[in-house]
Coordinates of C-alpha atoms and ligand atoms in Angstrom, one line a residue:
M1 CA 100.8 191.6 9.7
I2 CA 98.6 194.6 10.4
L3 CA 98.1 195.9 13.9
G4 CA 94.7 194.1 14.4
D5 CA 96.2 190.7 13.4
V6 CA 99.2 191.2 15.9
L7 CA 96.8 192.1 18.8
R8 CA 94.6 188.9 17.7
A9 CA 97.6 186.5 17.9
L10 CA 98.8 188.1 21.3
L11 CA 95.4 188.0 22.8
G12 CA 94.8 184.5 21.4
G13 CA 98.1 183.3 22.9
L14 CA 97.0 184.8 26.1
F15 CA 93.6 183.0 26.3
R16 CA 95.1 179.8 24.9
S17 CA 97.8 179.7 27.8
R18 CA 94.9 180.5 30.4
R19 CA 92.7 177.6 29.1
R20 CA 95.9 175.2 29.3
D21 CA 96.7 176.3 32.7
A22 CA 92.8 176.3 33.9
S23 CA 92.3 172.6 32.7
S24 CA 95.7 170.9 33.5
K25 CA 96.2 171.5 37.1
P26 CA 93.9 172.7 40.0
A27 CA 94.4 176.3 41.2
V28 CA 95.1 175.2 44.8
A29 CA 98.4 173.5 45.3
G30 CA 98.3 170.0 46.7
V31 CA 94.5 169.4 46.0
L32 CA 95.2 166.7 43.6
A33 CA 96.3 164.2 46.4
I34 CA 92.8 164.4 48.3
L35 CA 90.4 164.4 45.4
P36 CA 88.7 161.0 45.6
K37 CA 88.4 158.4 42.9
L38 CA 85.3 157.3 41.5
S39 CA 84.6 153.7 42.0
A40 CA 83.8 151.8 38.4
P41 CA 79.9 151.4 38.4
E42 CA 78.7 147.9 37.3
K43 CA 77.0 148.0 34.0
S44 CA 74.2 145.4 34.6
K45 CA 73.2 146.6 38.1
V46 CA 71.8 149.9 39.3
P47 CA 71.1 150.4 43.2
S48 CA 67.8 151.2 44.6
F49 CA 67.0 153.1 47.7
F50 CA 63.9 153.0 49.8
F51 CA 64.2 155.0 53.1
P52 CA 60.6 156.3 53.9
V53 CA 61.3 159.4 55.7
F54 CA 59.4 162.3 54.3
W55 CA 57.5 165.4 55.4
G56 CA 54.2 167.1 54.6
T57 CA 51.8 164.1 54.5
T58 CA 48.6 163.7 56.4
D59 CA 49.2 160.0 56.8
D60 CA 52.8 158.7 56.7
E61 CA 51.8 155.2 57.1
A62 CA 49.7 155.1 54.2
V63 CA 51.9 157.0 52.1
T64 CA 54.7 154.4 53.0
E65 CA 52.6 151.4 52.1
S66 CA 51.4 152.9 48.7
M67 CA 55.2 153.9 48.0
K68 CA 55.9 150.0 48.7
S69 CA 53.4 149.1 46.3
V70 CA 54.4 151.4 43.6
T71 CA 58.1 150.8 43.7
K72 CA 57.4 147.0 43.4
K73 CA 56.1 147.8 39.8
L74 CA 59.3 150.1 38.9
E75 CA 62.4 149.1 36.9
G76 CA 65.7 149.3 39.1
G77 CA 67.2 152.3 40.1
F78 CA 64.3 153.6 42.2
Y79 CA 64.8 156.1 44.9
F80 CA 62.1 157.2 47.7
A81 CA 63.2 159.4 50.5
D82 CA 63.2 163.0 51.3
N83 CA 59.8 163.8 49.6
L84 CA 61.5 162.4 46.2
L85 CA 60.4 159.4 44.1
T86 CA 62.1 158.7 40.9
W87 CA 63.1 155.9 39.0
V88 CA 65.4 154.5 36.3
R89 CA 67.9 156.7 37.5
N90 CA 71.6 155.9 38.0
L91 CA 71.6 156.9 41.8
S92 CA 75.2 157.9 41.2
M93 CA 76.0 158.5 45.0
F94 CA 75.9 154.8 45.5
D95 CA 78.4 154.2 43.2
D96 CA 80.8 156.7 44.5
G97 CA 82.8 154.7 47.1
P98 CA 84.8 157.5 49.0
F99 CA 81.4 159.4 49.4
L100 CA 79.6 156.3 50.7
A101 CA 82.3 155.8 53.4
A102 CA 82.1 159.5 54.5
W103 CA 78.3 159.3 54.4
K104 CA 77.7 156.2 56.5
D105 CA 80.7 157.3 58.9
N106 CA 78.9 160.5 59.6
V107 CA 74.9 159.9 59.5
E108 CA 73.5 160.2 63.0
S109 CA 69.7 160.2 62.5
D110 CA 67.0 159.1 60.0
S111 CA 66.8 162.6 58.5
D112 CA 70.6 162.4 57.7
K113 CA 70.2 159.2 56.0
A114 CA 67.2 160.3 53.9
I115 CA 68.8 163.2 52.6
V116 CA 71.5 161.3 51.0
W117 CA 70.8 162.7 47.5
R118 CA 71.1 166.3 48.9
R119 CA 74.6 165.5 50.7
Y120 CA 75.9 164.2 47.3
V121 CA 74.8 167.4 45.5
L122 CA 76.9 169.2 48.3
A123 CA 79.7 166.7 47.9
C124 CA 79.9 167.3 44.0
A125 CA 79.9 170.9 44.4
A126 CA 82.7 170.7 47.0
Y127 CA 84.7 168.5 44.7
H128 CA 84.7 171.3 42.3
C129 CA 85.3 174.1 44.8
V130 CA 88.1 172.8 46.8
Q131 CA 89.9 173.3 43.3
L132 CA 89.3 177.0 43.4
E133 CA 90.9 179.6 45.5
G134 CA 88.5 180.7 48.7
D135 CA 87.3 179.1 51.9
F136 CA 84.3 176.9 52.5
V137 CA 81.3 178.2 54.6
E138 CA 78.0 176.6 56.0
C139 CA 75.5 179.1 57.3
G140 CA 73.4 176.6 59.6
A141 CA 75.9 173.9 60.6
Y142 CA 73.5 172.3 63.3
T143 CA 75.4 169.0 64.4
G144 CA 78.0 169.4 61.9
V145 CA 77.0 166.2 60.2
G146 CA 76.9 167.8 56.7
V147 CA 80.2 169.6 57.0
K148 CA 82.2 166.5 58.3
T149 CA 80.5 164.4 55.3
I150 CA 82.2 167.0 53.2
V151 CA 85.5 167.2 54.9
D152 CA 85.8 163.4 55.0
Y153 CA 85.0 162.9 51.4
L154 CA 87.8 165.3 50.4
G155 CA 90.8 164.4 52.5
G156 CA 89.4 164.1 56.2
P157 CA 92.4 165.7 58.3
A158 CA 94.2 166.4 55.2
F159 CA 91.1 168.7 53.9
P160 CA 93.0 171.7 52.5
K161 CA 90.6 174.5 53.2
T162 CA 89.2 176.6 56.2
F163 CA 85.6 175.5 56.5
W164 CA 83.6 178.2 58.6
C165 CA 80.6 176.8 60.4
Y166 CA 78.1 179.1 61.6
D167 CA 75.0 178.4 64.0
L168 CA 73.4 179.5 67.3
F169 CA 73.2 175.8 68.2
E170 CA 70.4 176.4 70.2
H171 CA 66.7 178.2 69.7
D172 CA 65.3 180.3 72.3
G173 CA 61.5 180.2 71.0
S174 CA 61.6 183.7 69.4
M175 CA 63.3 182.8 65.9
A176 CA 61.8 182.7 62.6
N177 CA 63.1 179.2 61.9
H178 CA 61.7 176.2 63.6
A179 CA 63.7 174.5 66.6
M180 CA 65.5 171.3 65.9
P181 CA 65.6 168.0 67.8
E182 CA 69.4 168.5 68.9
H183 CA 69.3 172.3 69.8
G184 CA 70.3 173.0 73.2
E185 CA 73.1 173.8 75.5
G186 CA 75.5 171.0 74.9
L187 CA 75.2 171.1 71.0
Y188 CA 77.8 173.9 70.5
A189 CA 80.5 172.1 72.6
R190 CA 79.6 168.6 71.1
V191 CA 80.2 170.0 67.6
C192 CA 83.4 171.6 68.7
E193 CA 84.5 168.2 69.9
K194 CA 83.7 166.7 66.8
F195 CA 85.8 168.8 64.9
M196 CA 88.6 168.7 67.4
P197 CA 91.0 166.7 65.1
Y198 CA 90.2 169.1 62.2
P199 CA 91.8 172.4 63.0
Q200 CA 90.8 173.8 59.6
V201 CA 87.4 173.6 60.8
Q202 CA 86.1 176.8 62.6
V203 CA 83.0 176.5 64.7
M204 CA 81.4 180.0 65.0
R205 CA 78.5 180.3 67.5
G206 CA 76.1 183.4 67.2
K207 CA 73.3 184.8 65.2
I208 CA 73.8 185.5 61.6
P209 CA 74.5 188.2 60.5
E210 CA 75.9 189.6 63.7
V211 CA 78.4 186.7 64.2
F212 CA 80.3 187.3 61.0
A213 CA 81.8 190.4 62.7
G214 CA 83.7 187.9 64.9
G215 CA 85.3 186.2 61.9
C216 CA 84.3 185.8 58.2
P217 CA 86.6 184.8 55.2
E218 CA 87.6 187.3 52.5
R219 CA 87.1 185.0 49.6
I220 CA 84.7 182.1 49.4
A221 CA 84.7 179.2 47.1
Y222 CA 81.8 177.1 48.5
L223 CA 78.9 178.4 50.3
H224 CA 76.0 176.3 51.6
I225 CA 73.0 178.2 53.4
D226 CA 70.7 176.2 55.3
L227 CA 68.9 178.6 57.9
N228 CA 65.3 177.5 57.3
Q229 CA 64.2 181.2 57.1
A230 CA 64.2 184.0 54.9
P231 CA 65.5 187.0 56.8
A232 CA 68.7 185.3 58.0
E233 CA 69.4 183.9 54.6
I234 CA 69.0 186.9 52.8
A235 CA 71.3 188.8 55.5
A236 CA 73.8 185.9 54.8
L237 CA 73.6 186.5 51.1
E238 CA 74.1 190.1 51.7
H239 CA 77.3 189.6 53.5
L240 CA 78.9 186.7 51.7
F241 CA 77.8 186.7 48.0
D242 CA 80.1 189.1 46.8
R243 CA 82.9 187.4 48.5
M244 CA 82.4 184.4 46.4
V245 CA 85.0 183.7 43.8
P246 CA 84.0 183.3 40.3
G247 CA 83.0 179.6 39.5
G248 CA 82.2 179.3 43.3
I249 CA 78.9 177.5 44.0
L250 CA 76.2 178.5 46.5
I251 CA 73.8 175.7 47.4
L252 CA 70.4 177.1 49.2
D253 CA 69.1 174.1 50.9
D254 CA 65.5 174.8 51.0
Y255 CA 64.9 176.9 48.0
E256 CA 62.8 174.2 45.9
W257 CA 60.9 173.4 49.2
A258 CA 57.5 174.8 49.3
G259 CA 55.2 174.8 52.3
A260 CA 56.8 176.5 55.5
Y261 CA 59.9 177.2 53.3
R262 CA 58.3 178.8 50.3
G263 CA 58.9 182.2 51.7
Q264 CA 62.7 181.5 51.1
K265 CA 62.2 180.8 47.4
I266 CA 60.2 184.2 47.2
A267 CA 62.6 186.3 48.9
E268 CA 65.6 184.9 47.2
D269 CA 64.3 185.1 43.8
A270 CA 63.9 188.9 44.4
W271 CA 67.3 189.1 45.7
F272 CA 68.8 187.3 42.9
D273 CA 66.9 188.8 40.1
E274 CA 68.1 192.2 41.1
R275 CA 71.7 190.8 40.4
Q276 CA 70.7 189.0 37.2
Y277 CA 71.1 185.5 38.6
R278 CA 68.6 182.7 38.2
V279 CA 68.6 179.9 40.9
M280 CA 68.5 176.5 39.5
P281 CA 65.8 174.5 41.3
L282 CA 66.8 171.0 42.1
P283 CA 64.6 167.9 42.5
T284 CA 66.1 167.4 46.0
G285 CA 64.5 170.5 47.1
Q286 CA 67.8 172.8 47.0
G287 CA 68.8 175.6 44.6
L288 CA 72.2 176.0 42.9
V289 CA 73.9 179.3 41.9
I290 CA 77.2 179.2 40.0
K291 CA 78.9 182.8 40.9
R292 CA 80.2 184.7 37.7
Ligands
SAM1 C1 68.2 172.7 59.3 S1 69.4 173.2 60.5 C2 70.8 173.1 59.6 C3 71.0 171.6 58.9 C4 72.5 171.5 58.8 N1 73.0 172.4 57.5 C5 72.9 170.0 58.0 O1 73.2 169.9 57.0 O2 72.8 169.1 59.0 C6 69.3 174.9 60.4 C7 70.2 175.6 61.3 O3 70.2 176.9 61.1 C8 70.5 177.7 62.4 N2 70.0 179.1 62.3 C9 68.7 179.7 61.9 N3 68.8 181.0 61.8 C10 70.1 181.3 62.4 C11 70.5 182.5 62.6 N4 70.0 183.8 62.3 N5 71.9 182.5 62.8 C12 72.7 181.5 63.2 N6 72.2 180.1 63.0 C13 70.8 180.1 62.6 C14 69.6 176.8 63.5 O4 70.1 177.0 64.6 C15 69.6 175.3 62.9 O5 70.7 174.8 63.6

């Protein structure tokens, strides 16, 4: 064997054993036990979902009536909610029993219910990321419903990661983002109480990015940014993106929403373009980035 062959054989062995390691066991010990099992879908039956909660029309009632009439003419597997109409789709989230249980146990409002597809995108990303090194982060945790849905999907009290949740939990009228119905003095306490049985969830009150000085993970596997405004989202990216581990997933909740949210996409495209990343726009209105 000449030197080149020896090197190739050695390097080949190294890459083969790495590949075997990566595919045969999750990187984080003990994770297998909490990974939920998919329920078997019925081949001949596809679920449908009609939940007319949507935004950005001039006449919600007329749109609802039109959609009722349209969906009657569609083959099974239609979905209408959260500004998304689609049909002849599997609607996989309704076949994933453990996800359905976590989602139903946690919804608190019609908006929570309408965004079930967005929640399932987060749940699938989390399923992947829980098997990587690094913590979980949500910027803009609000009532904590999204975080708790993910935690309950992946083991509940046995969820094996630290999950950092950042928010102001109130709105003083001067912020670039719009106020939310539950904002107010009591919200922070309510969210802390919600996560009392989950010591792995860190509820951090304060303004992004200043709040990161009070506590911020070194390594991040899962990052969900949902701040409804470009300046704070860019500040969060500046602080957190470099801390993401390779293979980690970032979800930008509003990236593909236009209207009042279009500024976020414009600012984020420029930020990612400088770093040679493209955000994958999802039909749910979210954007997805896989960290290299
Ligand atoms: C749409 S809500 C988040 C909803 C939540 N992710 C969910 O899935 O239910 C946006 C949140 O971002 C928070 N927020 C906006 N700008 C912020 C900032 N600079 N620092 C901290 N929180 C901020 C708001 O207080 C608000 O609760």
